């Protein structure tokens, strides 16, 4: 198989195209059915609807960041094998993005206006982690996914009991993110030092707080 060699300018244009599509484009096509589809819409009070929309907006913003993280990482990953292994995870993140956006629409709400900011930040972090070497970039992915799992567990507790649609989406996401963490570790991801993990937790706390409202 021949691989085409792209110039840095080609690559820049391709990255920009992906970024604009993720942040401003139409809802992406999911490859798997939306797990919420088999559930009926539950009766939610106005307050509950606002609360769930806030949570789903945070999750959508997280998935925008996941797209950026995997794209940034793919750009700088040294081994083609690492890139290939992370592609499946990136595709599943695309499903998550689509499901969260669909749920937000059903709730009569919108995505975060700060998505361009989340995308830029996560892309930069992904690319920098990639520059540090594959074992660190995979370690960064694994730690991110682990933190997302914890965060999803918290959201699952905060959902109104009757909201089976949102719960089905978050449950499936949690399963997938767990597998992404395992895949990144199996591909050679290193355990990140605690100060880095703490900084990541603080960053995601700031991000989730802002995306809930904005
Ligand atoms: Fe995800
Ligand atoms: Fe993931």
PDB file of C-alpha atoms and ligand atoms in Angstrom, residues 63 66 70 89 92-93 96 141 145 148 173 176-178 180-181, ligand 2:
ATOM      1  CA  UNK A  63     -16.784  14.925  23.265  1.00  0.00           C
ATOM      2  CA  UNK A  66     -12.168  14.186  22.693  1.00  0.00           C
ATOM      3  CA  UNK A  70      -7.405  12.301  19.300  1.00  0.00           C
ATOM      4  CA  UNK A  89     -11.602   5.112  19.859  1.00  0.00           C
ATOM      5  CA  UNK A  92     -16.566   5.900  18.967  1.00  0.00           C
ATOM      6  CA  UNK A  93     -16.054   9.454  20.258  1.00  0.00           C
ATOM      7  CA  UNK A  96     -20.812  10.013  21.522  1.00  0.00           C
ATOM      8  CA  UNK A 141      -5.331   9.534  26.745  1.00  0.00           C
ATOM      9  CA  UNK A 145     -10.545   8.562  29.738  1.00  0.00           C
ATOM     10  CA  UNK A 148     -14.158  10.974  32.086  1.00  0.00           C
ATOM     11  CA  UNK A 173     -20.274   6.238  26.877  1.00  0.00           C
ATOM     12  CA  UNK A 176     -16.643   2.890  25.775  1.00  0.00           C
ATOM     13  CA  UNK A 177     -14.402   5.335  27.691  1.00  0.00           C
ATOM     14  CA  UNK A 178     -13.364   2.518  30.018  1.00  0.00           C
ATOM     15  CA  UNK A 180     -10.470   3.490  25.498  1.00  0.00           C
ATOM     16  CA  UNK A 181      -8.446   3.805  28.711  1.00  0.00           C
TER      17      UNK A 181
HETATM   18 FE1  LIG B   2     -13.171   7.966  24.966  1.00  0.00          FE
END
